PDB file of C-alpha atoms in Angstrom:
ATOM      1  CA  MET A   1      14.724  -1.434   9.159  1.00  0.00           C
ATOM      2  CA  THR A   2      12.121   0.271  11.321  1.00  0.00           C
ATOM      3  CA  PRO A   3       8.359  -0.068  10.731  1.00  0.00           C
ATOM      4  CA  GLU A   4       8.313   3.741   9.169  1.00  0.00           C
ATOM      5  CA  GLU A   5      11.471   2.661   7.001  1.00  0.00           C
ATOM      6  CA  THR A   6       9.637  -0.463   5.436  1.00  0.00           C
ATOM      7  CA  VAL A   7       6.477   1.583   4.547  1.00  0.00           C
ATOM      8  CA  ARG A   8       9.100   4.355   2.566  1.00  0.00           C
ATOM      9  CA  ALA A   9      10.576   1.468   0.722  1.00  0.00           C
ATOM     10  CA  TYR A  10       7.276   0.026  -0.407  1.00  0.00           C
ATOM     11  CA  TYR A  11       6.514   3.362  -1.298  1.00  0.00           C
ATOM     12  CA  ASP A  12      10.124   3.149  -2.999  1.00  0.00           C
ATOM     13  CA  ALA A  13       9.772  -0.757  -4.258  1.00  0.00           C
ATOM     14  CA  LEU A  14       6.198   1.005  -6.005  1.00  0.00           C
ATOM     15  CA  ARG A  15       7.560   4.124  -7.614  1.00  0.00           C
ATOM     16  CA  ALA A  16      10.598   1.822  -9.022  1.00  0.00           C
ATOM     17  CA  GLY A  17       7.964  -1.421 -10.252  1.00  0.00           C
ATOM     18  CA  GLU A  18       9.533  -3.973  -7.869  1.00  0.00           C
ATOM     19  CA  ALA A  19       8.254  -6.833  -6.641  1.00  0.00           C
ATOM     20  CA  LEU A  20       5.557  -5.919  -4.170  1.00  0.00           C
ATOM     21  CA  ALA A  21       4.714  -8.971  -2.177  1.00  0.00           C
ATOM     22  CA  PRO A  22       7.546  -9.048  -0.228  1.00  0.00           C
ATOM     23  CA  PHE A  23       6.446  -6.688   2.342  1.00  0.00           C
ATOM     24  CA  PHE A  24       3.702  -8.898   3.458  1.00  0.00           C
ATOM     25  CA  VAL A  25       3.690 -11.126   5.685  1.00  0.00           C
ATOM     26  CA  GLU A  26       3.304 -15.059   4.201  1.00  0.00           C
ATOM     27  CA  SER A  27       0.139 -16.444   6.125  1.00  0.00           C
ATOM     28  CA  PRO A  28      -2.891 -16.941   4.567  1.00  0.00           C
ATOM     29  CA  ALA A  29      -4.388 -14.536   7.251  1.00  0.00           C
ATOM     30  CA  THR A  30      -2.894 -11.562   5.673  1.00  0.00           C
ATOM     31  CA  VAL A  31      -4.820  -8.899   4.248  1.00  0.00           C
ATOM     32  CA  LYS A  32      -5.321  -6.193   1.922  1.00  0.00           C
ATOM     33  CA  VAL A  33      -7.816  -3.814   0.535  1.00  0.00           C
ATOM     34  CA  GLY A  34      -7.160  -1.471  -2.056  1.00  0.00           C
ATOM     35  CA  ILE A  35      -9.114   1.120  -4.162  1.00  0.00           C
ATOM     36  CA  SER A  36     -11.417  -1.198  -6.311  1.00  0.00           C
ATOM     37  CA  GLU A  37     -10.478  -5.044  -4.223  1.00  0.00           C
ATOM     38  CA  ARG A  38      -9.885  -6.964  -0.790  1.00  0.00           C
ATOM     39  CA  LEU A  39      -6.956  -9.599  -1.417  1.00  0.00           C
ATOM     40  CA  VAL A  40      -7.351 -12.393   1.146  1.00  0.00           C
ATOM     41  CA  GLY A  41      -4.128 -14.295   2.041  1.00  0.00           C
ATOM     42  CA  TYR A  42      -0.359 -14.002   0.705  1.00  0.00           C
ATOM     43  CA  ALA A  43      -1.070 -16.108  -1.961  1.00  0.00           C
ATOM     44  CA  GLU A  44      -3.912 -14.178  -3.887  1.00  0.00           C
ATOM     45  CA  ILE A  45      -2.312 -10.752  -2.376  1.00  0.00           C
ATOM     46  CA  ALA A  46       1.174 -11.862  -4.437  1.00  0.00           C
ATOM     47  CA  ASN A  47      -0.239 -12.949  -7.356  1.00  0.00           C
ATOM     48  CA  ALA A  48      -2.571  -9.620  -7.670  1.00  0.00           C
ATOM     49  CA  LEU A  49       0.849  -7.718  -6.916  1.00  0.00           C
ATOM     50  CA  ARG A  50       2.415  -9.264  -9.802  1.00  0.00           C
ATOM     51  CA  GLU A  51      -0.772  -8.461 -12.153  1.00  0.00           C
ATOM     52  CA  GLN A  52      -0.242  -4.528 -10.975  1.00  0.00           C
ATOM     53  CA  THR A  53       2.976  -4.143 -11.627  1.00  0.00           C
ATOM     54  CA  ARG A  54       2.440  -6.065 -14.571  1.00  0.00           C
ATOM     55  CA  THR A  55      -0.267  -3.622 -16.202  1.00  0.00           C
ATOM     56  CA  THR A  56       1.336  -0.433 -14.711  1.00  0.00           C
ATOM     57  CA  GLU A  57       4.145   2.029 -14.726  1.00  0.00           C
ATOM     58  CA  ASP A  58       5.237   5.526 -13.892  1.00  0.00           C
ATOM     59  CA  TRP A  59       3.914   5.459 -10.716  1.00  0.00           C
ATOM     60  CA  SER A  60       3.936   8.535  -8.154  1.00  0.00           C
ATOM     61  CA  VAL A  61       3.364   8.036  -4.569  1.00  0.00           C
ATOM     62  CA  GLN A  62       3.528  10.793  -2.710  1.00  0.00           C
ATOM     63  CA  SER A  63       3.437  10.291   1.620  1.00  0.00           C
ATOM     64  CA  HIS A  64       1.530  13.641   3.615  1.00  0.00           C
ATOM     65  CA  ASP A  65       1.606  12.449   6.945  1.00  0.00           C
ATOM     66  CA  LEU A  66       3.076   8.994   7.472  1.00  0.00           C
ATOM     67  CA  GLN A  67       2.166   7.523  11.336  1.00  0.00           C
ATOM     68  CA  VAL A  68       3.295   5.117  13.362  1.00  0.00           C
ATOM     69  CA  VAL A  69       3.356   3.638  16.562  1.00  0.00           C
ATOM     70  CA  GLU A  70       4.929   0.928  17.705  1.00  0.00           C
ATOM     71  CA  ARG A  71       3.366  -1.015  20.617  1.00  0.00           C
ATOM     72  CA  ASP A  72       4.018  -4.771  21.980  1.00  0.00           C
ATOM     73  CA  GLY A  73       5.760  -6.191  19.164  1.00  0.00           C
ATOM     74  CA  ALA A  74       3.554  -5.071  16.473  1.00  0.00           C
ATOM     75  CA  ALA A  75       3.609  -1.484  14.759  1.00  0.00           C
ATOM     76  CA  ALA A  76       0.384  -0.012  13.538  1.00  0.00           C
ATOM     77  CA  VAL A  77       0.927   3.389  10.118  1.00  0.00           C
ATOM     78  CA  ALA A  78      -1.692   5.904   9.295  1.00  0.00           C
ATOM     79  CA  ASP A  79      -0.704   7.955   5.916  1.00  0.00           C
ATOM     80  CA  ALA A  80      -2.356  10.785   3.740  1.00  0.00           C
ATOM     81  CA  VAL A  81      -1.050   9.234  -0.104  1.00  0.00           C
ATOM     82  CA  SER A  82      -1.421  11.340  -3.537  1.00  0.00           C
ATOM     83  CA  LEU A  83      -1.024   8.726  -6.018  1.00  0.00           C
ATOM     84  CA  SER A  84      -0.743   8.357  -9.262  1.00  0.00           C
ATOM     85  CA  TRP A  85      -0.192   5.946 -12.185  1.00  0.00           C
ATOM     86  CA  TYR A  86       0.080   4.882 -16.405  1.00  0.00           C
ATOM     87  CA  ASP A  87      -2.780   1.363 -16.555  1.00  0.00           C
ATOM     88  CA  ALA A  88      -1.324  -0.451 -19.278  1.00  0.00           C
ATOM     89  CA  GLU A  89      -3.989  -2.087 -20.417  1.00  0.00           C
ATOM     90  CA  ALA A  90      -6.329   0.876 -20.514  1.00  0.00           C
ATOM     91  CA  PHE A  91      -3.959   3.235 -21.695  1.00  0.00           C
ATOM     92  CA  ALA A  92      -5.213   5.339 -19.183  1.00  0.00           C
ATOM     93  CA  GLU A  93      -3.494   7.760 -16.336  1.00  0.00           C
ATOM     94  CA  ARG A  94      -5.396   7.362 -12.651  1.00  0.00           C
ATOM     95  CA  SER A  95      -4.937   9.729 -10.103  1.00  0.00           C
ATOM     96  CA  PHE A  96      -6.264   9.222  -6.734  1.00  0.00           C
ATOM     97  CA  GLU A  97      -5.637  11.139  -3.093  1.00  0.00           C
ATOM     98  CA  THR A  98      -6.083   8.020  -0.748  1.00  0.00           C
ATOM     99  CA  ARG A  99      -5.517   7.170   2.961  1.00  0.00           C
ATOM    100  CA  TRP A 100      -3.861   4.055   3.987  1.00  0.00           C
ATOM    101  CA  SER A 101      -3.225   2.410   7.395  1.00  0.00           C
ATOM    102  CA  GLY A 102      -1.881  -0.980   8.069  1.00  0.00           C
ATOM    103  CA  THR A 103      -0.633  -3.174  10.888  1.00  0.00           C
ATOM    104  CA  LEU A 104       3.210  -4.680  10.372  1.00  0.00           C
ATOM    105  CA  LEU A 105       5.181  -7.737  12.357  1.00  0.00           C
ATOM    106  CA  PRO A 106       8.259  -7.774  13.388  1.00  0.00           C
ATOM    107  CA  GLY A 107      10.401 -11.721  11.408  1.00  0.00           C
ATOM    108  CA  GLU A 108      13.354 -12.903  10.665  1.00  0.00           C
ATOM    109  CA  ASP A 109      13.834 -10.869   7.284  1.00  0.00           C
ATOM    110  CA  GLY A 110      12.538  -7.147   8.921  1.00  0.00           C
ATOM    111  CA  TRP A 111       8.943  -5.942   9.409  1.00  0.00           C
ATOM    112  CA  ALA A 112       6.264  -6.836   7.044  1.00  0.00           C
ATOM    113  CA  PHE A 113       2.130  -5.680   6.145  1.00  0.00           C
ATOM    114  CA  ALA A 114      -0.164  -8.740   8.471  1.00  0.00           C
ATOM    115  CA  GLY A 115      -3.021  -5.522   7.074  1.00  0.00           C
ATOM    116  CA  MET A 116      -2.517  -2.831   4.197  1.00  0.00           C
ATOM    117  CA  HIS A 117      -6.452  -0.847   3.917  1.00  0.00           C
ATOM    118  CA  VAL A 118      -6.619   2.005   1.238  1.00  0.00           C
ATOM    119  CA  SER A 119      -9.132   3.725   0.778  1.00  0.00           C
ATOM    120  CA  VAL A 120     -10.097   7.334  -1.394  1.00  0.00           C
ATOM    121  CA  GLY A 121     -12.148   9.754   0.569  1.00  0.00           C
ATOM    122  CA  THR A 122     -15.784  11.006  -0.446  1.00  0.00           C
ATOM    123  CA  ASP A 123     -17.156  14.595  -0.842  1.00  0.00           C
ATOM    124  CA  LEU A 124     -19.376  14.243   1.685  1.00  0.00           C
ATOM    125  CA  ASP A 125     -15.125  13.549   3.831  1.00  0.00           C
ATOM    126  CA  SER A 126     -14.312  16.854   6.046  1.00  0.00           C
ATOM    127  CA  GLY A 127     -11.015  16.130   7.490  1.00  0.00           C
ATOM    128  CA  ILE A 128     -12.668  15.353  10.814  1.00  0.00           C
ATOM    129  CA  ASP A 129     -13.040  11.765  12.309  1.00  0.00           C
ATOM    130  CA  ARG A 130     -16.096  10.269  13.883  1.00  0.00           C
TER     131      ARG A 130
END
């Protein structure tokens, strides 16, 4: 599987409510920054993703601009993603326009995230990189 296929498979797994931890490098140095958390280390990421899967459902994940660059045995990814889901604990729909970036590394089982960052823009965002 290519890095792009890995990212798309991650989106599919999120939609389907499948396990997400296998998409991350099993290392204490792996980092996942989400909309409302910063997780460091594979164990912390795996625990948080299991809890997320347990407490959410009906994910919609719409990729708008996936970019992938492979170089020197690694891959960098960036995307603009519309996310929505149902928060089963709060009984509420959640929806965000998000920005994703990350680094993938190859391993025995294919590519995996060594770092992932998901953020939400602000009203001050003009769409111009500074």
